[in-house]
Amino acid sequence: MGKHVITLMVNGESHRLEIEPRAHLADVLRDELALTGTHIGCEHGVCGACTIRVDGAITRACLLLAVQAEGAVIETIEGLSDSGEIGDLQDAFRHRNALQCGYCTPAMLITAQDLLLHNPNPDRATIRDHISGNYCRCTGYQAIVDAVETVAKARQTAGERA
Amino acid sequence: MSGPLSPLDRPNSYIGRTVPRPNLERLVEGRGTYVSDMTLPRMGHVVFVRSPYAHARIVDIDTGAAKQGEGVIAVVTGAELVEQCSPWVGVLSHLKGLKSAPQHAMAVDRACWQGEAVCAVVANSRAQAEDAAELVQVQYQELEPVTDMRTALEPHIPVIHAELGDNLAFERSLDAGEVDKAFSEADAVAEAEFVFGRHTGVTLEARAVLADWNPGERRLTVYQGTQAPHMMQNIFAKHLALEEAQVRVVCKDVGGSFGIKVHVYADEMATAALSKRLKRPVKFVADRIESFVTDIHARDHICKGRIAVKQDGTITAFAIDDLTGIGPYSMYPRTSAIEANQVVNLVGGPYQARNYRARARVVFQNKNVMCQYRAVGHPIACSVTEGLVDLAARAIGMDPLEIRSRNLIKDDAYPTDSPSGLKFESLSHHASLAKLKQMMDYDGLRAEQKRLRRQGIYRGIGLASFIEVTNPSAAFYGVGGARISSQDGVSVRMDATGAIIVQTSLTEQGQGSEALTAQVVASALGVTLDKVRVILGDTDNTPYGGGTWASRGAGIGGEAAWQAGKALRMNILEVAGTILQTVPDMLDIDQGVVVDKGTTRERIGLDEVARIAYFRPDTLPADFQAELLATRHYVPRQYPFAFTNGIQASWLEVDTETGFITLLNHWCVEDCGTIINPQLVDEQIRGGVVQGLGAALFEHCRYDERGQLTNGTMADYLVPMASEMPDIEVGHVVSPTLESELGAKGAGEAGTAGAAACVANAVNDALEPFDVTITEIPLTPSLILNALGRRGG
Ligand code: FES
Ligand code: FES
């Protein structure tokens, strides 16, 4: 099968890759760039485990062909961890035991951050709604909702103080 | 000083404290190592060609074109792989009469369920293997499938394995007390047929295995998402003609297990066999579609139940007749008869009634294999028991909470047993009921329910008392001949800087095994948590033991950790005593420092003890040898199982126009004995409850009459999502087991055990004005509309 050459900007690094046109972005991130923090739970766009940020918007990496991401700014859990952008969420997840096996967690964190960027003061129902595209089979969700709520409140307070 | 201290009263103990689990930074940063993330040099990827038929003879497999595929390393049929992997039969000798047929790593001449692997394609990439798999030409001759368990034993139905004579895998009957007399003397008898759909675990990371046969070392290393590495070590050795010492099973991060990953899967055995055949690493990661047709399914029971009750509310008898279909083979090595056996054991378990009759039959069928999934048998037993108790209450016009309080085994009746022979050391049904009643404001909710009914809003309250099997001894598997350890081992050592390294035979799939081990060891020793590192999930580097399943981690592995920690403390104090020229008995360890016992007077730091022991033993007496490693094992002996108990309640609303159910609240009070980390226990309960709610409302593997799974994608198989789930309030009563010093029992399955039962009871309670009783799950909108006589809404 003919390969395509694409350039991807991932977590601030530029990568020139030769890939099959049918390869989806989740596979390319994992297999070509060893960014294994992006997980795969279904490869049909349902579970949300592969959620990443593409040009600032949360996206299911299994639903996007890598060739479609040419030129896009891609952020994965690795980049968001290194930059410290979601450090407070990560801390809250840890303290609230909002993860058990951790397989849903990177995507859940990215989804939660997306909510808080757009709605800094969500109530519990809004949080539940927003993460409703992300499966978690372990926690039953409540601890995740608690953790996100805690961070929302903490950011609000910090914002007021600033 | 007041009364004698319990051995758990240690200075600065972590037992009973919520502290974050170690190692979570890794997972929140996406730095975990799940098997699906791993690669090895020269690794091949295997993709399986699977039978599209539920039952078919394999006439011919043409692998010619596939072998020419780009990047293809090998194409191997089931018949060819027999050379590398011997078949198995999933029976246990203590399940008398249980029979099954030999199962191969891949089907050899006959495929017995839709999804059974018939041929393997190994290539340099997964995509290449998938492409080549399309080129494998399999000629099938379709055979008549056996799909309906209700008719599987009828004479005109084909027998799946002719050599077994019939489709009956297992049958058990029990008759205790005077059942007929109780029913004939009852003031009311209620009966119902309870139907439980098949469902499955849907671990978010699918099953994954990476097998690496290194001919140079003559060793097989298997990286596997498994709950029981030592069991798997034995199984790989046995069927791949190796010595156990030649097999290492490594279990890193696992993306969910719930009992799904404690079994021997044919395709995983095939992967290991392929590695041996090809002399290179081979990796298999199930895709989601494969998961639905190959991960074990669970439940699928039809259970007829009867209950006898007196007008004063006294329940006098239970009787059940349970039927379950398990697919074409009994799973190996834990067997597929355990769930039905548990149903027989557990029905009526929380109650005083002594008259009990049960029959369970387990039949073969041409559907995916079925085996133990979280709470094995408990949801069936609990739904049947609690459904019957509600029916009895209704028959005599008694409140559901009142009938329970009249019949639950009294809290001062222990030790006692059940009519099925279960031994109960100490349960707390009444304390739990009282706590639940107060937490949920039962009387307030009843008043609200009444008020809302007048407005045409139908809300219901459902209750479900339960007992849960935890801390299983050898009675579970060992006595039946399975080489599955019921014992766990823990080694604790102090390194040369005073830091502590713990190796445990428990495994971690998110439950918190690592955390509880660290907390217990830190407490037993007297060090701070940050000084403790836990190693698990590696047969080369941990003591031999069972792993994490059947709610055994805290109770069994935790006790081994406690004993090992204590032993090392004694060893350390001997060294310290020698250095300080005092008796070890006068010393203790608190926050990493040797102190005078009962005080905080510091004598010497552990770092200094370690330095002297490792580097200046010349300064110690010539006849003294420091031993800074201690290993202990533990297995329960007195009680075959440490039963826990609890009660759940659901408050929900049924929309009688659409059939939709809205869960409003859920409560669970449970008693798992000593609680090591309250947060982890609560989250085990919540996660378990939600899995039970999934079974109650959504989850269902739907098969057609040809044995085809019709909803095998995540889009079609529904699981609970955040927006549909209520907050769950958890409460505790604490009755430690006296069999161990730690006193911990399990908590991992309690949530799943009772959730569906109380939801079903709540739905029937909500629909009471319509005089309908629904005893089938999942409680889909169409099921509810049908029951209300509003077919199609
Ligand atoms: S893997 Fe992309 S949504 Fe499930
Ligand atoms: S923590 Fe396991 S799937 Fe969410």
Short mmCIF file of N, CA and C in Angstrom, two decimals, chain B residues 532-669:
data_model
loop_
_atom_site.label_atom_id
_atom_site.label_comp_id
_atom_site.label_asym_id
_atom_site.label_seq_id
_atom_site.Cartn_x
_atom_site.Cartn_y
_atom_site.Cartn_z
N VAL B 532 8.20 3.00 51.49
CA VAL B 532 7.82 1.63 51.12
C VAL B 532 7.56 1.53 49.62
N ARG B 533 8.22 0.59 48.99
CA ARG B 533 7.97 0.37 47.57
C ARG B 533 7.47 -1.07 47.41
N VAL B 534 6.41 -1.22 46.61
CA VAL B 534 5.80 -2.54 46.46
C VAL B 534 6.04 -3.07 45.04
N ILE B 535 6.46 -4.32 44.98
CA ILE B 535 6.68 -4.98 43.70
C ILE B 535 5.66 -6.11 43.60
N LEU B 536 4.97 -6.17 42.49
CA LEU B 536 4.01 -7.26 42.32
C LEU B 536 3.88 -7.62 40.84
N GLY B 537 3.16 -8.70 40.58
CA GLY B 537 2.86 -9.05 39.20
C GLY B 537 4.04 -9.60 38.43
N ASP B 538 4.82 -10.47 39.03
CA ASP B 538 5.97 -11.03 38.31
C ASP B 538 6.34 -12.36 38.99
N THR B 539 6.14 -13.44 38.30
CA THR B 539 6.38 -14.75 38.96
C THR B 539 7.85 -14.96 39.28
N ASP B 540 8.75 -14.25 38.61
CA ASP B 540 10.17 -14.37 38.95
C ASP B 540 10.52 -13.59 40.21
N ASN B 541 9.74 -12.61 40.54
CA ASN B 541 10.16 -11.65 41.56
C ASN B 541 9.18 -11.43 42.70
N THR B 542 8.26 -12.36 42.88
CA THR B 542 7.37 -12.26 44.04
C THR B 542 7.22 -13.65 44.65
N PRO B 543 6.82 -13.72 45.90
CA PRO B 543 6.49 -15.04 46.47
C PRO B 543 5.35 -15.67 45.69
N TYR B 544 5.20 -16.96 45.84
CA TYR B 544 4.13 -17.69 45.16
C TYR B 544 2.79 -17.37 45.83
N GLY B 545 1.77 -17.20 45.02
CA GLY B 545 0.47 -16.94 45.63
C GLY B 545 -0.64 -16.77 44.62
N GLY B 546 -1.81 -16.45 45.12
CA GLY B 546 -3.02 -16.50 44.32
C GLY B 546 -3.22 -15.35 43.36
N GLY B 547 -2.96 -14.11 43.83
CA GLY B 547 -3.26 -12.97 42.98
C GLY B 547 -4.49 -12.24 43.50
N THR B 548 -5.11 -11.49 42.62
CA THR B 548 -6.22 -10.64 43.04
C THR B 548 -7.50 -11.04 42.33
N TRP B 549 -8.37 -11.70 43.06
CA TRP B 549 -9.67 -12.16 42.55
C TRP B 549 -10.47 -12.61 43.76
N ALA B 550 -11.78 -12.78 43.58
CA ALA B 550 -12.65 -13.28 44.65
C ALA B 550 -12.50 -12.47 45.94
N SER B 551 -12.30 -11.18 45.83
CA SER B 551 -12.24 -10.30 47.00
C SER B 551 -11.32 -10.88 48.08
N ARG B 552 -10.09 -11.18 47.67
CA ARG B 552 -9.17 -11.83 48.59
C ARG B 552 -7.94 -10.99 48.91
N GLY B 553 -7.75 -9.86 48.21
CA GLY B 553 -6.50 -9.11 48.34
C GLY B 553 -6.23 -8.62 49.75
N ALA B 554 -7.16 -7.85 50.31
CA ALA B 554 -6.94 -7.26 51.64
C ALA B 554 -6.91 -8.35 52.70
N GLY B 555 -7.84 -9.30 52.62
CA GLY B 555 -7.99 -10.28 53.68
C GLY B 555 -6.86 -11.30 53.72
N ILE B 556 -6.38 -11.73 52.57
CA ILE B 556 -5.35 -12.77 52.54
C ILE B 556 -3.97 -12.15 52.31
N GLY B 557 -3.82 -11.43 51.18
CA GLY B 557 -2.53 -10.78 50.92
C GLY B 557 -2.20 -9.74 51.97
N GLY B 558 -3.24 -9.06 52.48
CA GLY B 558 -3.04 -8.04 53.51
C GLY B 558 -2.50 -8.66 54.80
N GLU B 559 -3.05 -9.82 55.17
CA GLU B 559 -2.59 -10.48 56.40
C GLU B 559 -1.15 -10.98 56.23
N ALA B 560 -0.84 -11.51 55.05
CA ALA B 560 0.55 -11.95 54.81
C ALA B 560 1.49 -10.75 54.94
N ALA B 561 1.06 -9.60 54.42
CA ALA B 561 1.89 -8.39 54.51
C ALA B 561 2.06 -7.97 55.97
N TRP B 562 0.98 -8.07 56.73
CA TRP B 562 1.03 -7.70 58.14
C TRP B 562 2.03 -8.59 58.89
N GLN B 563 1.91 -9.89 58.66
CA GLN B 563 2.80 -10.84 59.36
C GLN B 563 4.25 -10.65 58.92
N ALA B 564 4.45 -10.41 57.63
CA ALA B 564 5.83 -10.21 57.16
C ALA B 564 6.41 -8.93 57.73
N GLY B 565 5.58 -7.88 57.79
CA GLY B 565 6.03 -6.61 58.35
C GLY B 565 6.41 -6.75 59.81
N LYS B 566 5.57 -7.49 60.55
CA LYS B 566 5.86 -7.72 61.97
C LYS B 566 7.17 -8.49 62.14
N ALA B 567 7.33 -9.50 61.31
CA ALA B 567 8.54 -10.33 61.43
C ALA B 567 9.78 -9.49 61.15
N LEU B 568 9.69 -8.63 60.14
CA LEU B 568 10.87 -7.80 59.85
C LEU B 568 11.12 -6.81 60.99
N ARG B 569 10.03 -6.31 61.57
CA ARG B 569 10.22 -5.38 62.70
C ARG B 569 11.01 -6.08 63.81
N MET B 570 10.63 -7.32 64.12
CA MET B 570 11.35 -8.06 65.16
C MET B 570 12.82 -8.23 64.77
N ASN B 571 13.05 -8.55 63.48
CA ASN B 571 14.44 -8.73 63.04
C ASN B 571 15.24 -7.43 63.18
N ILE B 572 14.59 -6.34 62.78
CA ILE B 572 15.29 -5.05 62.86
C ILE B 572 15.59 -4.70 64.32
N LEU B 573 14.60 -4.96 65.19
CA LEU B 573 14.80 -4.62 66.60
C LEU B 573 15.88 -5.49 67.24
N GLU B 574 16.05 -6.69 66.70
CA GLU B 574 17.16 -7.50 67.22
C GLU B 574 18.50 -6.87 66.88
N VAL B 575 18.60 -6.37 65.66
CA VAL B 575 19.84 -5.69 65.28
C VAL B 575 20.02 -4.44 66.14
N ALA B 576 18.93 -3.66 66.27
CA ALA B 576 19.01 -2.42 67.04
C ALA B 576 19.36 -2.72 68.49
N GLY B 577 18.73 -3.77 69.03
CA GLY B 577 19.00 -4.16 70.41
C GLY B 577 20.46 -4.51 70.60
N THR B 578 21.00 -5.20 69.63
CA THR B 578 22.41 -5.58 69.70
C THR B 578 23.30 -4.34 69.67
N ILE B 579 22.96 -3.42 68.76
CA ILE B 579 23.75 -2.19 68.66
C ILE B 579 23.64 -1.38 69.95
N LEU B 580 22.40 -1.28 70.47
CA LEU B 580 22.16 -0.42 71.64
C LEU B 580 22.37 -1.16 72.96
N GLN B 581 22.70 -2.44 72.84
CA GLN B 581 22.90 -3.29 74.01
C GLN B 581 21.71 -3.24 74.96
N THR B 582 20.55 -3.46 74.36
CA THR B 582 19.32 -3.57 75.16
C THR B 582 18.50 -4.71 74.56
N VAL B 583 17.42 -5.12 75.26
CA VAL B 583 16.62 -6.21 74.70
C VAL B 583 15.64 -5.65 73.67
N PRO B 584 15.45 -6.35 72.57
CA PRO B 584 14.56 -5.88 71.52
C PRO B 584 13.17 -5.56 72.05
N ASP B 585 12.74 -6.29 73.05
CA ASP B 585 11.41 -6.08 73.62
C ASP B 585 11.20 -4.68 74.18
N MET B 586 12.27 -4.01 74.51
CA MET B 586 12.16 -2.67 75.08
C MET B 586 12.07 -1.61 73.99
N LEU B 587 12.17 -2.06 72.74
CA LEU B 587 12.24 -1.10 71.63
C LEU B 587 11.03 -1.23 70.71
N ASP B 588 10.83 -0.20 69.93
CA ASP B 588 9.80 -0.25 68.88
C ASP B 588 10.30 0.63 67.73
N ILE B 589 9.54 0.65 66.65
CA ILE B 589 9.91 1.53 65.54
C ILE B 589 8.75 2.48 65.29
N ASP B 590 9.05 3.74 65.17
CA ASP B 590 8.02 4.74 64.93
C ASP B 590 8.56 5.72 63.89
N GLN B 591 7.86 5.83 62.79
CA GLN B 591 8.24 6.75 61.70
C GLN B 591 9.70 6.60 61.30
N GLY B 592 10.13 5.35 61.19
CA GLY B 592 11.46 5.09 60.66
C GLY B 592 12.58 5.24 61.66
N VAL B 593 12.24 5.39 62.93
CA VAL B 593 13.27 5.54 63.96
C VAL B 593 13.01 4.52 65.06
N VAL B 594 14.09 3.89 65.55
CA VAL B 594 13.94 2.99 66.68
C VAL B 594 13.78 3.85 67.93
N VAL B 595 12.69 3.56 68.68
CA VAL B 595 12.40 4.35 69.89
C VAL B 595 12.29 3.41 71.08
N ASP B 596 12.33 3.98 72.27
CA ASP B 596 12.01 3.18 73.45
C ASP B 596 10.53 2.89 73.42
N LYS B 597 10.19 1.63 73.59
CA LYS B 597 8.80 1.20 73.42
C LYS B 597 7.84 2.04 74.25
N GLY B 598 6.73 2.41 73.63
CA GLY B 598 5.71 3.15 74.35
C GLY B 598 6.04 4.63 74.51
N THR B 599 7.18 5.05 73.97
CA THR B 599 7.55 6.47 74.05
C THR B 599 7.93 6.94 72.65
N THR B 600 8.27 8.19 72.54
CA THR B 600 8.79 8.68 71.27
C THR B 600 10.28 8.99 71.40
N ARG B 601 10.90 8.47 72.47
CA ARG B 601 12.33 8.75 72.68
C ARG B 601 13.16 8.03 71.63
N GLU B 602 13.81 8.80 70.79
CA GLU B 602 14.53 8.23 69.65
C GLU B 602 15.84 7.61 70.09
N ARG B 603 16.12 6.39 69.58
CA ARG B 603 17.37 5.72 69.92
C ARG B 603 18.31 5.64 68.73
N ILE B 604 17.78 5.20 67.59
CA ILE B 604 18.66 5.09 66.42
C ILE B 604 17.77 5.01 65.17
N GLY B 605 18.19 5.66 64.09
CA GLY B 605 17.41 5.66 62.86
C GLY B 605 17.57 4.33 62.11
N LEU B 606 16.56 3.99 61.31
CA LEU B 606 16.67 2.75 60.54
C LEU B 606 17.82 2.82 59.54
N ASP B 607 18.09 4.02 59.03
CA ASP B 607 19.21 4.15 58.09
C ASP B 607 20.52 3.75 58.76
N GLU B 608 20.62 4.11 60.02
CA GLU B 608 21.85 3.79 60.76
C GLU B 608 21.90 2.28 61.08
N VAL B 609 20.76 1.73 61.46
CA VAL B 609 20.70 0.27 61.70
C VAL B 609 21.14 -0.46 60.42
N ALA B 610 20.59 0.00 59.29
CA ALA B 610 20.91 -0.65 58.01
C ALA B 610 22.39 -0.50 57.68
N ARG B 611 22.91 0.69 57.90
CA ARG B 611 24.31 0.92 57.58
C ARG B 611 25.20 -0.05 58.37
N ILE B 612 24.92 -0.16 59.64
CA ILE B 612 25.75 -1.03 60.46
C ILE B 612 25.57 -2.49 60.04
N ALA B 613 24.31 -2.87 59.81
CA ALA B 613 24.05 -4.28 59.47
C ALA B 613 24.71 -4.68 58.16
N TYR B 614 24.65 -3.79 57.18
CA TYR B 614 25.18 -4.17 55.87
C TYR B 614 26.68 -3.90 55.72
N PHE B 615 27.17 -2.79 56.32
CA PHE B 615 28.56 -2.39 56.02
C PHE B 615 29.52 -2.55 57.19
N ARG B 616 28.99 -2.57 58.42
CA ARG B 616 29.88 -2.73 59.58
C ARG B 616 29.47 -3.88 60.47
N PRO B 617 29.16 -5.04 59.84
CA PRO B 617 28.80 -6.18 60.69
C PRO B 617 29.97 -6.56 61.60
N ASP B 618 31.17 -6.10 61.24
CA ASP B 618 32.34 -6.39 62.08
C ASP B 618 32.20 -5.79 63.47
N THR B 619 31.31 -4.76 63.60
CA THR B 619 31.14 -4.13 64.92
C THR B 619 30.09 -4.86 65.77
N LEU B 620 29.43 -5.85 65.16
CA LEU B 620 28.41 -6.60 65.90
C LEU B 620 29.04 -7.88 66.44
N PRO B 621 28.45 -8.49 67.46
CA PRO B 621 29.02 -9.72 68.02
C PRO B 621 29.22 -10.78 66.93
N ALA B 622 30.26 -11.57 67.08
CA ALA B 622 30.62 -12.55 66.05
C ALA B 622 29.51 -13.56 65.81
N ASP B 623 28.72 -13.86 66.83
CA ASP B 623 27.67 -14.88 66.63
C ASP B 623 26.34 -14.27 66.24
N PHE B 624 26.35 -13.00 65.85
CA PHE B 624 25.08 -12.36 65.49
C PHE B 624 25.02 -12.10 63.99
N GLN B 625 23.95 -12.56 63.36
CA GLN B 625 23.75 -12.29 61.93
C GLN B 625 22.46 -11.51 61.77
N ALA B 626 22.55 -10.34 61.18
CA ALA B 626 21.34 -9.55 60.92
C ALA B 626 20.58 -10.18 59.76
N GLU B 627 19.23 -10.27 59.90
CA GLU B 627 18.38 -10.78 58.80
C GLU B 627 17.36 -9.70 58.48
N LEU B 628 17.63 -8.98 57.44
CA LEU B 628 16.76 -7.84 57.14
C LEU B 628 15.79 -8.14 56.00
N LEU B 629 15.44 -9.40 55.90
CA LEU B 629 14.40 -9.83 54.95
C LEU B 629 13.52 -10.83 55.68
N ALA B 630 12.21 -10.63 55.59
CA ALA B 630 11.29 -11.59 56.21
C ALA B 630 10.18 -11.91 55.23
N THR B 631 9.81 -13.17 55.18
CA THR B 631 8.73 -13.61 54.29
C THR B 631 7.68 -14.33 55.12
N ARG B 632 6.43 -14.03 54.84
CA ARG B 632 5.35 -14.75 55.50
C ARG B 632 4.26 -15.07 54.49
N HIS B 633 3.61 -16.18 54.74
CA HIS B 633 2.46 -16.56 53.91
C HIS B 633 1.23 -16.64 54.80
N TYR B 634 0.09 -16.52 54.15
CA TYR B 634 -1.14 -16.64 54.93
C TYR B 634 -2.23 -17.26 54.06
N VAL B 635 -2.99 -18.13 54.69
CA VAL B 635 -4.20 -18.66 54.06
C VAL B 635 -5.21 -18.92 55.18
N PRO B 636 -6.47 -18.58 54.96
CA PRO B 636 -7.47 -18.87 55.99
C PRO B 636 -7.67 -20.39 56.11
N ARG B 637 -7.83 -20.88 57.34
CA ARG B 637 -8.02 -22.32 57.54
C ARG B 637 -9.30 -22.64 58.29
N GLN B 638 -9.66 -21.75 59.20
CA GLN B 638 -10.78 -22.03 60.08
C GLN B 638 -12.10 -21.97 59.31
N TYR B 639 -12.25 -20.92 58.52
CA TYR B 639 -13.46 -20.73 57.73
C TYR B 639 -13.10 -20.86 56.25
N PRO B 640 -13.86 -21.67 55.51
CA PRO B 640 -13.55 -21.80 54.08
C PRO B 640 -13.64 -20.45 53.36
N PHE B 641 -14.57 -19.60 53.82
CA PHE B 641 -14.73 -18.26 53.25
C PHE B 641 -15.04 -17.30 54.40
N ALA B 642 -14.56 -16.07 54.26
CA ALA B 642 -14.95 -15.05 55.24
C ALA B 642 -16.14 -14.31 54.63
N PHE B 643 -17.33 -14.63 55.10
CA PHE B 643 -18.50 -13.95 54.55
C PHE B 643 -18.58 -12.52 55.04
N THR B 644 -18.96 -11.64 54.13
CA THR B 644 -19.29 -10.28 54.50
C THR B 644 -20.79 -10.12 54.28
N ASN B 645 -21.32 -9.01 54.70
CA ASN B 645 -22.74 -8.78 54.47
C ASN B 645 -22.97 -7.30 54.26
N GLY B 646 -24.18 -7.00 53.89
CA GLY B 646 -24.54 -5.61 53.72
C GLY B 646 -25.94 -5.50 53.18
N ILE B 647 -26.32 -4.29 52.89
CA ILE B 647 -27.65 -4.06 52.32
C ILE B 647 -27.57 -2.84 51.41
N GLN B 648 -28.28 -2.91 50.32
CA GLN B 648 -28.31 -1.78 49.39
C GLN B 648 -29.75 -1.30 49.24
N ALA B 649 -29.87 -0.07 48.81
CA ALA B 649 -31.20 0.47 48.52
C ALA B 649 -31.13 1.36 47.30
N SER B 650 -32.22 1.33 46.55
CA SER B 650 -32.32 2.16 45.36
C SER B 650 -33.59 3.01 45.45
N TRP B 651 -33.49 4.21 44.97
CA TRP B 651 -34.64 5.13 44.90
C TRP B 651 -34.67 5.61 43.46
N LEU B 652 -35.72 5.30 42.76
CA LEU B 652 -35.75 5.60 41.33
C LEU B 652 -37.15 5.99 40.89
N GLU B 653 -37.20 6.48 39.67
CA GLU B 653 -38.49 6.89 39.11
C GLU B 653 -38.69 6.16 37.79
N VAL B 654 -39.89 5.66 37.59
CA VAL B 654 -40.21 5.00 36.32
C VAL B 654 -41.16 5.91 35.55
N ASP B 655 -40.80 6.21 34.33
CA ASP B 655 -41.69 6.97 33.46
C ASP B 655 -42.62 5.96 32.78
N THR B 656 -43.87 5.95 33.18
CA THR B 656 -44.77 4.90 32.69
C THR B 656 -45.20 5.15 31.24
N GLU B 657 -44.86 6.30 30.71
CA GLU B 657 -45.16 6.56 29.29
C GLU B 657 -44.06 6.02 28.39
N THR B 658 -42.81 6.21 28.81
CA THR B 658 -41.68 5.82 27.95
C THR B 658 -41.00 4.54 28.42
N GLY B 659 -41.24 4.15 29.64
CA GLY B 659 -40.55 2.98 30.19
C GLY B 659 -39.16 3.29 30.71
N PHE B 660 -38.76 4.54 30.67
CA PHE B 660 -37.42 4.89 31.14
C PHE B 660 -37.35 4.94 32.66
N ILE B 661 -36.20 4.51 33.13
CA ILE B 661 -35.96 4.52 34.58
C ILE B 661 -34.91 5.58 34.87
N THR B 662 -35.18 6.43 35.85
CA THR B 662 -34.17 7.38 36.30
C THR B 662 -33.74 7.00 37.70
N LEU B 663 -32.45 6.71 37.83
CA LEU B 663 -31.92 6.36 39.16
C LEU B 663 -31.70 7.66 39.91
N LEU B 664 -32.31 7.78 41.06
CA LEU B 664 -32.20 9.03 41.81
C LEU B 664 -31.17 8.94 42.92
N ASN B 665 -31.14 7.82 43.59
CA ASN B 665 -30.21 7.65 44.71
C ASN B 665 -29.90 6.17 44.88
N HIS B 666 -28.74 5.93 45.45
CA HIS B 666 -28.39 4.54 45.74
C HIS B 666 -27.56 4.53 47.01
N TRP B 667 -27.86 3.60 47.88
CA TRP B 667 -27.12 3.49 49.14
C TRP B 667 -26.58 2.07 49.28
N CYS B 668 -25.43 1.99 49.91
CA CYS B 668 -24.91 0.66 50.23
C CYS B 668 -24.26 0.73 51.61
N VAL B 669 -24.72 -0.13 52.50
CA VAL B 669 -24.04 -0.30 53.78
C VAL B 669 -23.42 -1.68 53.75
#
